[in-house]
mmCIF file of C-alpha atoms in Angstrom:
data_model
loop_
_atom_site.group_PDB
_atom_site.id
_atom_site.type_symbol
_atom_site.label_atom_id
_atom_site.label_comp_id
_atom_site.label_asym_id
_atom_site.label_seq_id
_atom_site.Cartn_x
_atom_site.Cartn_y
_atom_site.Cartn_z
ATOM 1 C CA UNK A 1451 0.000 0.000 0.000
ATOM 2 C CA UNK A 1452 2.572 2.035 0.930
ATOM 3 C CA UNK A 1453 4.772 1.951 -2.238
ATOM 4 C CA UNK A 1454 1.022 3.088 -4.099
ATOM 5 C CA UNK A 1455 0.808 5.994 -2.181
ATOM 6 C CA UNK A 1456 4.274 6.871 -3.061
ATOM 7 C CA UNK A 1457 3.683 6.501 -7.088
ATOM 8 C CA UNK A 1458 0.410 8.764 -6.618
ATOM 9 C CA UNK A 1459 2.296 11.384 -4.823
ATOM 10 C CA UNK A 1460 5.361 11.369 -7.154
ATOM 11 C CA UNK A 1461 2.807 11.339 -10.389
ATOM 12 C CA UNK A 1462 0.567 14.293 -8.452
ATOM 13 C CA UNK A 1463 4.316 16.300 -8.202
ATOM 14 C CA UNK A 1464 5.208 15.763 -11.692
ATOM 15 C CA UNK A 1465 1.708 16.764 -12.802
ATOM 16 C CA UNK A 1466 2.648 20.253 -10.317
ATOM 17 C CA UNK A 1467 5.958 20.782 -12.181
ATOM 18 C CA UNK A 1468 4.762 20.588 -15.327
ATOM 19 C CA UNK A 1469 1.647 23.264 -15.532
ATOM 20 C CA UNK A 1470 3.925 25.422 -13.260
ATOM 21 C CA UNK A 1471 3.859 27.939 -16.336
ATOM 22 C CA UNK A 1472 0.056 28.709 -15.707
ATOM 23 C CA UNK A 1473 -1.187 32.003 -14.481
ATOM 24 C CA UNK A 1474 -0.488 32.827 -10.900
ATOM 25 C CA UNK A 1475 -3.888 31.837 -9.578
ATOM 26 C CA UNK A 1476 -4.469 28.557 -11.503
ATOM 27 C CA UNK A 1477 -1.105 27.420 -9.824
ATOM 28 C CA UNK A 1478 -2.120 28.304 -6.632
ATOM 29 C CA UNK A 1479 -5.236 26.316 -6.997
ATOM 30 C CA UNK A 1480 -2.634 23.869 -7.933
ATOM 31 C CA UNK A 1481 -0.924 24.262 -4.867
ATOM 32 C CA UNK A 1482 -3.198 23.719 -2.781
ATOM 33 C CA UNK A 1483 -4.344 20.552 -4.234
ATOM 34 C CA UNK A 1484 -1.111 19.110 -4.318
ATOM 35 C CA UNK A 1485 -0.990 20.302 -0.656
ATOM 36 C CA UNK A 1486 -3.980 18.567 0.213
ATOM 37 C CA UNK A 1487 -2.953 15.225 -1.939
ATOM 38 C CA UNK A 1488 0.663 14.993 0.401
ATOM 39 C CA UNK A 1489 -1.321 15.317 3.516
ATOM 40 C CA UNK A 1490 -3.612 12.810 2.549
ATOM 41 C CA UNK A 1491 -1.328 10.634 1.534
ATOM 42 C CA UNK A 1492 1.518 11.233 4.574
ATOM 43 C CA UNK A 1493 -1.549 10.567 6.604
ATOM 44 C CA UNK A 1494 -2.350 6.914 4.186
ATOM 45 C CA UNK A 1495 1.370 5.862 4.951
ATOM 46 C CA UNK A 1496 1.288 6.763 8.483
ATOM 47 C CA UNK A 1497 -1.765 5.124 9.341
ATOM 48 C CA UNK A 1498 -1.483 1.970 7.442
ATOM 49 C CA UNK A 1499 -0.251 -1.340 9.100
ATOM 50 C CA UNK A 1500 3.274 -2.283 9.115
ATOM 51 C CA UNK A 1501 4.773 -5.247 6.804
ATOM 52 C CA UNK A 1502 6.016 -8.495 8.615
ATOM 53 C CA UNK A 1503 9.683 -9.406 8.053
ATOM 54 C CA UNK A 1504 11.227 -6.422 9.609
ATOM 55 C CA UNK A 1505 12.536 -8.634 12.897
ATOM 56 C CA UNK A 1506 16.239 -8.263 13.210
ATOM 57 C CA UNK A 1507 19.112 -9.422 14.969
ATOM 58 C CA UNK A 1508 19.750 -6.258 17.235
ATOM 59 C CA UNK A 1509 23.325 -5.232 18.184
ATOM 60 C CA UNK A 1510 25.497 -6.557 20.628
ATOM 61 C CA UNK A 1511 25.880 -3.799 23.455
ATOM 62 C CA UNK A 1512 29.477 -4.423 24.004
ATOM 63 C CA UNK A 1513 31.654 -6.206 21.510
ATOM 64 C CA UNK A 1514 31.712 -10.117 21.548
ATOM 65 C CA UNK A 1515 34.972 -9.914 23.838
ATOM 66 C CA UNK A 1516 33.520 -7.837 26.543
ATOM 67 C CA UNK A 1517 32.346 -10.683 28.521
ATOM 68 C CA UNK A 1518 35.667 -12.575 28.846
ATOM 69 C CA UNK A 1519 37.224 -14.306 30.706
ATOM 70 C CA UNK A 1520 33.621 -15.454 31.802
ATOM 71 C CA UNK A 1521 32.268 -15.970 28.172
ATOM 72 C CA UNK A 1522 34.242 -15.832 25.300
ATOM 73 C CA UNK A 1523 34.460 -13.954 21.778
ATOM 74 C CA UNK A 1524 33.957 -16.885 19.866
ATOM 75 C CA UNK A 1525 31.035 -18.289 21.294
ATOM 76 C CA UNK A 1526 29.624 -14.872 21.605
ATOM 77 C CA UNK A 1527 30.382 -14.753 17.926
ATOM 78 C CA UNK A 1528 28.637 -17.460 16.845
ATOM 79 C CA UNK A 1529 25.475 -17.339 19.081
ATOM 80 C CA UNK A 1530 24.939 -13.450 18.184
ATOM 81 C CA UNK A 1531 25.797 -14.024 14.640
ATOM 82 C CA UNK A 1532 24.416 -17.811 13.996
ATOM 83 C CA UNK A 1533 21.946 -19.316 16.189
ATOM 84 C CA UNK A 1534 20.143 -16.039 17.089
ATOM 85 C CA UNK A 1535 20.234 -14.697 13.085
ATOM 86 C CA UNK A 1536 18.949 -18.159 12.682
ATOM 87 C CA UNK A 1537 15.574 -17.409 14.256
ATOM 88 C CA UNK A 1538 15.017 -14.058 13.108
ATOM 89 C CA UNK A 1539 15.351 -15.208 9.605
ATOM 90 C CA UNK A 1540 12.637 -18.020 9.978
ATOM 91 C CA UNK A 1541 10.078 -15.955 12.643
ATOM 92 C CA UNK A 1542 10.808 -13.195 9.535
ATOM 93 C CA UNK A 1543 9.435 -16.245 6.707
ATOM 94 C CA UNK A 1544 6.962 -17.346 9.726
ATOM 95 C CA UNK A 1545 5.005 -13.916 9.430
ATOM 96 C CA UNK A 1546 5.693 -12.693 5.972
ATOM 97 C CA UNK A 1547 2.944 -10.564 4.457
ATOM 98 C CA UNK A 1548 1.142 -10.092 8.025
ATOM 99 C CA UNK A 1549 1.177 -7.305 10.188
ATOM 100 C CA UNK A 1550 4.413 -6.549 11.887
ATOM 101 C CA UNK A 1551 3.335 -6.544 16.029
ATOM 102 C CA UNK A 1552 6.345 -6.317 18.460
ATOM 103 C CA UNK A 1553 8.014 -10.015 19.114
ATOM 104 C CA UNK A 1554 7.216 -9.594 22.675
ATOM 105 C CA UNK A 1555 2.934 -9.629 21.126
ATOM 106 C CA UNK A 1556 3.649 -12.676 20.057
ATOM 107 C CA UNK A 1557 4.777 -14.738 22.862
ATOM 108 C CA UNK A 1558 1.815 -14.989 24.668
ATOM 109 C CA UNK A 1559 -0.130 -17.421 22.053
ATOM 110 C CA UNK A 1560 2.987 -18.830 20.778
ATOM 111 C CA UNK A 1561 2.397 -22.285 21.697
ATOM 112 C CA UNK A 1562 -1.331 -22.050 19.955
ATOM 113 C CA UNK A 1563 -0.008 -20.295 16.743
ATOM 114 C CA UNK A 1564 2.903 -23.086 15.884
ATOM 115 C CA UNK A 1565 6.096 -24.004 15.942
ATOM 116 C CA UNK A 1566 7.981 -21.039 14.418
ATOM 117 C CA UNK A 1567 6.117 -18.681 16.183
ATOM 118 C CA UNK A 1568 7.197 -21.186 19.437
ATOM 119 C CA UNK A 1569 10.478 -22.086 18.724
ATOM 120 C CA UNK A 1570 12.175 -18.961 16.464
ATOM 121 C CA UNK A 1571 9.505 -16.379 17.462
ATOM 122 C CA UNK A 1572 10.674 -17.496 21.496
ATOM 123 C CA UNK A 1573 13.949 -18.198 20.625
ATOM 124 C CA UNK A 1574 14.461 -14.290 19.201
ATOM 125 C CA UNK A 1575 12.739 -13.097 22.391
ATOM 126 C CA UNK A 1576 14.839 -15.069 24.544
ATOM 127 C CA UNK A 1577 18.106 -13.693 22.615
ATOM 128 C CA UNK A 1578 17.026 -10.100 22.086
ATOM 129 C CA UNK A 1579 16.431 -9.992 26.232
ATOM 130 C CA UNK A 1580 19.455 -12.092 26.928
ATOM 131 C CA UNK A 1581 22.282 -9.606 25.904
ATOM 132 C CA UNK A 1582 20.935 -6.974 26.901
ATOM 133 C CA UNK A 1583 20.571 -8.079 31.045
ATOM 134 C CA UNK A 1584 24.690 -8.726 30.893
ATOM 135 C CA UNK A 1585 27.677 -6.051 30.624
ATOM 136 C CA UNK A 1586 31.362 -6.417 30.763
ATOM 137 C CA UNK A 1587 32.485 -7.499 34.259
ATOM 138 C CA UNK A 1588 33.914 -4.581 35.389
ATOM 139 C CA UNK A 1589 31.055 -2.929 34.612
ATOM 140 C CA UNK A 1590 28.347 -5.462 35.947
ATOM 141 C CA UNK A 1591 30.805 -5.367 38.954
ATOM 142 C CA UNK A 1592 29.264 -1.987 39.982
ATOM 143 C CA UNK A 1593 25.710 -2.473 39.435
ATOM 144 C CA UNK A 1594 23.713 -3.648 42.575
ATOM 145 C CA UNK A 1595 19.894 -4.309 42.597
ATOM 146 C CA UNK A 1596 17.747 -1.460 43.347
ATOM 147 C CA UNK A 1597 15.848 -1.404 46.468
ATOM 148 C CA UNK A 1598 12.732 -2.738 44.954
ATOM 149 C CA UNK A 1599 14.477 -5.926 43.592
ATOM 150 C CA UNK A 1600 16.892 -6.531 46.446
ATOM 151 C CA UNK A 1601 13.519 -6.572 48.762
ATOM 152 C CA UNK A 1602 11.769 -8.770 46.527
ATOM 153 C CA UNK A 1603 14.768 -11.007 46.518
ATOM 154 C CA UNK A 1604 14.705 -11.422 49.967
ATOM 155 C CA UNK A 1605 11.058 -11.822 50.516
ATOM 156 C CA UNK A 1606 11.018 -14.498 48.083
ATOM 157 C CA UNK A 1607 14.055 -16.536 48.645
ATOM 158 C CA UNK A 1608 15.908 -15.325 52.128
ATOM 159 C CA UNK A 1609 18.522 -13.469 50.383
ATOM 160 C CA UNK A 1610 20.625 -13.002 46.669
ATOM 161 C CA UNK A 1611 23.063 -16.150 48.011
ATOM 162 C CA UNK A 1612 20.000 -18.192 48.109
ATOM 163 C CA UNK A 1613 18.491 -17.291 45.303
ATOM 164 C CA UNK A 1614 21.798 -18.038 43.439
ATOM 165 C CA UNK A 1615 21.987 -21.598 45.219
ATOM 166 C CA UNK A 1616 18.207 -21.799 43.937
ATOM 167 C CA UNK A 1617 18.838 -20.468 40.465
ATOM 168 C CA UNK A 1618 22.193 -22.634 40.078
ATOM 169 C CA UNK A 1619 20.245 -26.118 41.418
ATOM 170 C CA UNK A 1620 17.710 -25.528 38.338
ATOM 171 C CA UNK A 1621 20.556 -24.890 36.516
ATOM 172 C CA UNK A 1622 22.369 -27.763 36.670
ATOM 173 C CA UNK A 1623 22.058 -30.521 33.678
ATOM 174 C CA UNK A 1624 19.876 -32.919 35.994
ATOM 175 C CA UNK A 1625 17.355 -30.266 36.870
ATOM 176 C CA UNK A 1626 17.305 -28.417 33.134
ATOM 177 C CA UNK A 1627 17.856 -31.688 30.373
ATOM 178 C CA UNK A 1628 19.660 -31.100 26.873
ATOM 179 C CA UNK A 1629 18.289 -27.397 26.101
ATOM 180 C CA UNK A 1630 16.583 -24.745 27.421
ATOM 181 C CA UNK A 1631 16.470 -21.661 29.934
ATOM 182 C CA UNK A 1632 16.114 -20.243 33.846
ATOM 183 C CA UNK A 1633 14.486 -17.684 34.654
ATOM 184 C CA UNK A 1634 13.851 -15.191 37.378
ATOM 185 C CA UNK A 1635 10.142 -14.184 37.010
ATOM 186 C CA UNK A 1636 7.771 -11.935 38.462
ATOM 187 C CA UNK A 1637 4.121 -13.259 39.260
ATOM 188 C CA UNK A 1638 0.891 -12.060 37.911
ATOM 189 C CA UNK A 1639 0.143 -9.940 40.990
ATOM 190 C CA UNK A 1640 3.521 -8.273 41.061
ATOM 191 C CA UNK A 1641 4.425 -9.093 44.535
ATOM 192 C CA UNK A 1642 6.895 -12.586 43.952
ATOM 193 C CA UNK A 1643 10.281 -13.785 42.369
ATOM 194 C CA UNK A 1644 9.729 -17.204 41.549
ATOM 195 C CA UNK A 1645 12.939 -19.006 39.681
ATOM 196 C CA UNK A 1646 11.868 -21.645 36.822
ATOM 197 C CA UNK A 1647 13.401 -23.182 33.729
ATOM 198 C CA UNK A 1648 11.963 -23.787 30.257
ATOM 199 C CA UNK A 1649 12.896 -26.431 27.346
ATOM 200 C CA UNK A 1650 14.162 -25.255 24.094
ATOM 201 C CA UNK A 1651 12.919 -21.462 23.072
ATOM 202 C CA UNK A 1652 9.859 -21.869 25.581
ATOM 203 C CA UNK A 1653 9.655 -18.646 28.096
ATOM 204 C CA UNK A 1654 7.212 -17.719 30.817
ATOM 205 C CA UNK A 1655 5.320 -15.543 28.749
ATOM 206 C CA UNK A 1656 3.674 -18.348 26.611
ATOM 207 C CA UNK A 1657 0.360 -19.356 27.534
ATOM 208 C CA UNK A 1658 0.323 -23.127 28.234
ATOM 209 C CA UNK A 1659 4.332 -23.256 29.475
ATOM 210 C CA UNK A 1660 3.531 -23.492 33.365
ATOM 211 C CA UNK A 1661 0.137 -23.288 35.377
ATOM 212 C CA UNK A 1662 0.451 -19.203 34.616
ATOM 213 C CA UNK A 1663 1.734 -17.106 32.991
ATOM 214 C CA UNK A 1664 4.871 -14.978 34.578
ATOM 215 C CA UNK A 1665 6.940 -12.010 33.534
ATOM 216 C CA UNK A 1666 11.288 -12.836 32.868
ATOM 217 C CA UNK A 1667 13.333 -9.983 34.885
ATOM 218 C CA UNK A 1668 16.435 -12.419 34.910
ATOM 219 C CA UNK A 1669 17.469 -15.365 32.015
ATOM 220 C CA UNK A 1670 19.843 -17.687 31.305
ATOM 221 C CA UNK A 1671 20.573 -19.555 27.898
ATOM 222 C CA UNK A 1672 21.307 -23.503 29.258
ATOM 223 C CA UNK A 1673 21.882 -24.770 25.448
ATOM 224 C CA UNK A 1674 25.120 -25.935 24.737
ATOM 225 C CA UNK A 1675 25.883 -23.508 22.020
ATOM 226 C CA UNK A 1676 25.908 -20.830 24.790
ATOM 227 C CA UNK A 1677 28.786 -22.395 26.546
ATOM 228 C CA UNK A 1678 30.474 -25.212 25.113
ATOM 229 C CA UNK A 1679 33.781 -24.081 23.488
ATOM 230 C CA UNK A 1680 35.026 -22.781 26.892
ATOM 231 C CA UNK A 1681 33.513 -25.092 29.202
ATOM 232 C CA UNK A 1682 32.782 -28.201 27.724
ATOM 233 C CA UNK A 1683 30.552 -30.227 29.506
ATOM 234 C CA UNK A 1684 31.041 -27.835 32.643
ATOM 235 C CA UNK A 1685 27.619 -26.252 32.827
ATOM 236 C CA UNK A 1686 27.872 -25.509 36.408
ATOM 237 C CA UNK A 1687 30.567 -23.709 36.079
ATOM 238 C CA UNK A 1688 29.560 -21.520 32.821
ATOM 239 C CA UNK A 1689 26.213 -20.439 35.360
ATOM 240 C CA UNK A 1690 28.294 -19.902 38.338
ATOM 241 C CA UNK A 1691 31.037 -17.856 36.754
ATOM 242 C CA UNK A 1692 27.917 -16.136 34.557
ATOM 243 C CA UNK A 1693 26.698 -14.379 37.730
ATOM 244 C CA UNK A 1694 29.907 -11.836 36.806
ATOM 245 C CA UNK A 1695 28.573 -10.554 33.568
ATOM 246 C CA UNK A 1696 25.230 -9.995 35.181
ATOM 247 C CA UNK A 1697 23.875 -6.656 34.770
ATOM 248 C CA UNK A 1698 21.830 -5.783 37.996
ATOM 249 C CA UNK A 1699 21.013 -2.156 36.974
ATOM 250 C CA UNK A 1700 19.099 -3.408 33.499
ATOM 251 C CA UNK A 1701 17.675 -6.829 35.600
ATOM 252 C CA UNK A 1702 16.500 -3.771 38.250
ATOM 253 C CA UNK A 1703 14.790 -1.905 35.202
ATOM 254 C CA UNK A 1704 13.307 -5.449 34.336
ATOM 255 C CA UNK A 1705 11.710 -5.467 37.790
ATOM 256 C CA UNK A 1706 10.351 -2.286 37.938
ATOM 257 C CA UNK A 1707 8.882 -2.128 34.189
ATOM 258 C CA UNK A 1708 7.154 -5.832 35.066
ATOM 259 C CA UNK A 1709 5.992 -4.611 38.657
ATOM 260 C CA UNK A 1710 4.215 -1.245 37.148
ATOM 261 C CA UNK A 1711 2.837 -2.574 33.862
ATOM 262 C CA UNK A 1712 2.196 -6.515 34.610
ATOM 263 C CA UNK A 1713 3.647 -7.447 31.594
ATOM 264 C CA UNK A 1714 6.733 -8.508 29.280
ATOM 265 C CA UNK A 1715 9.671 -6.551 29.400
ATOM 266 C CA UNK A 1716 10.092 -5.190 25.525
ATOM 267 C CA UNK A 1717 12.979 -6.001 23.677
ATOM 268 C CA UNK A 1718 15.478 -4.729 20.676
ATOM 269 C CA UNK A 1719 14.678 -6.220 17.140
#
């Protein structure tokens, strides 16, 4: 629709330039019509619905070395670059020629719409928020919660060392099998951290995961691509060593935005 509105316009302005030697007041008349017809049609193009396929990878906030010695460039590399481009390009085939809606609008009925809305439309969700909660160590080094989260914490679990110990325990490859996340969530009422994992590209937003619905502040990326040139088989030890790349001043903002709005946190791309 849009690239219609554009020939009209262009065809209207060449019709302007052209009878531009007419007497003063016919091309003012003229003027004003054309005046009216690019109003019209800014207003067409504004208000007309966006076209699917515009999901992208968004940039890394640091570069892919930032997060050593914790997490490496390569891996970085090839998770940013790969396995996340990797489901942008097929949620971008998934929903070509529908209305673009922010990924996050899709999560909800992901499990109910199909597998690449499931799978690549969760897996970009789950990537898009994942880089964005961590920071370069020195840097994560000097965030702290915010008052809000660090009460929450300890209402909910005692205190950040036992939520760790929690988080770490669902971690582990006995409690999370083969792929998948953990999660720090917020409950529907606002009030409760809760710590859970999900298989594959599942999150807590999807409708049908767990017996509700919850809202992500905090994630982690179990699969092996995440972690296994530098450690292997040594999950435990990519999760406990991840805790210094974790950005508590964007995981705070998490909180807050979930608390006020009872909802997703938005994401780049």
């Amino acid at each position: 629709m849009k690239i219609v509105v554009a020939s009209f316009l262009i065809s209207s302005a060449a019709a302007f330039s052209l009878n531009m030697k007419a007497d003063s007041g016919a091309a003012a008349s003229r003027r004003d019509v054309l005046g009216k017809t690019l109003a019209a049609g800014a207003a067409v193009m504004a208000a007309g619905p966006g076209v699917a396929g515009a999901y992208s990878v968004p940039d890394l906030p640091y570069p892919f070395e930032a997060l050593e010695p914790y997490i490496d460039a390569p891996t970085m590399k090839i998770h940013h670059d790969k396995h996340h481009a990797t489901y942008v390009a097929n949620i971008n085939k998934a929903t070509e020629g529908k209305d673009e809606v922010p990924i996050l609008d899709l999560m909800a009925d992901a499990l109910e719409a199909g597998p690449a809305y499931r799978n690549s439309g969760g897996g970009h969700y789950n990537h898009a928020f994942f880089w964005d909660e961590m920071a370069p160590p020195d840097q994560a080094k000097a965030t702290k919660p915010s008052a809000q989260l660090a009460g929450m914490i300890d209402k909910s679990f005692g205190s950040m060392e036992a939520m760790k110990e929690k988080f770490e325990a669902l971690a582990a490859p006995g409690a999370t099998f083969g792929s998948g996340w953990v999660w720090v969530v917020v409950n529907q009422a606002g009030d409760k951290l809760d710590i859970i994992n999900t298989a594959n590209q599942d999150n807590p937003l999807m409708k049908g995961i767990k017996d509700e619905v919850s809202f992500p502040i905090l994630g982690l990326d179990v699969w092996e691509h995440a972690y296994y040139l530098k450690y292997q088989n040594r999950r435990p030890e990519y999760v406990s060593n991840w805790w210094n790349v974790v950005n508590w001043k964007k995981v705070s903002e998490n909180c807050a935005y979930v608390v006020k709005n009872h909802a997703g946190v938005p994401v780049r791309g």
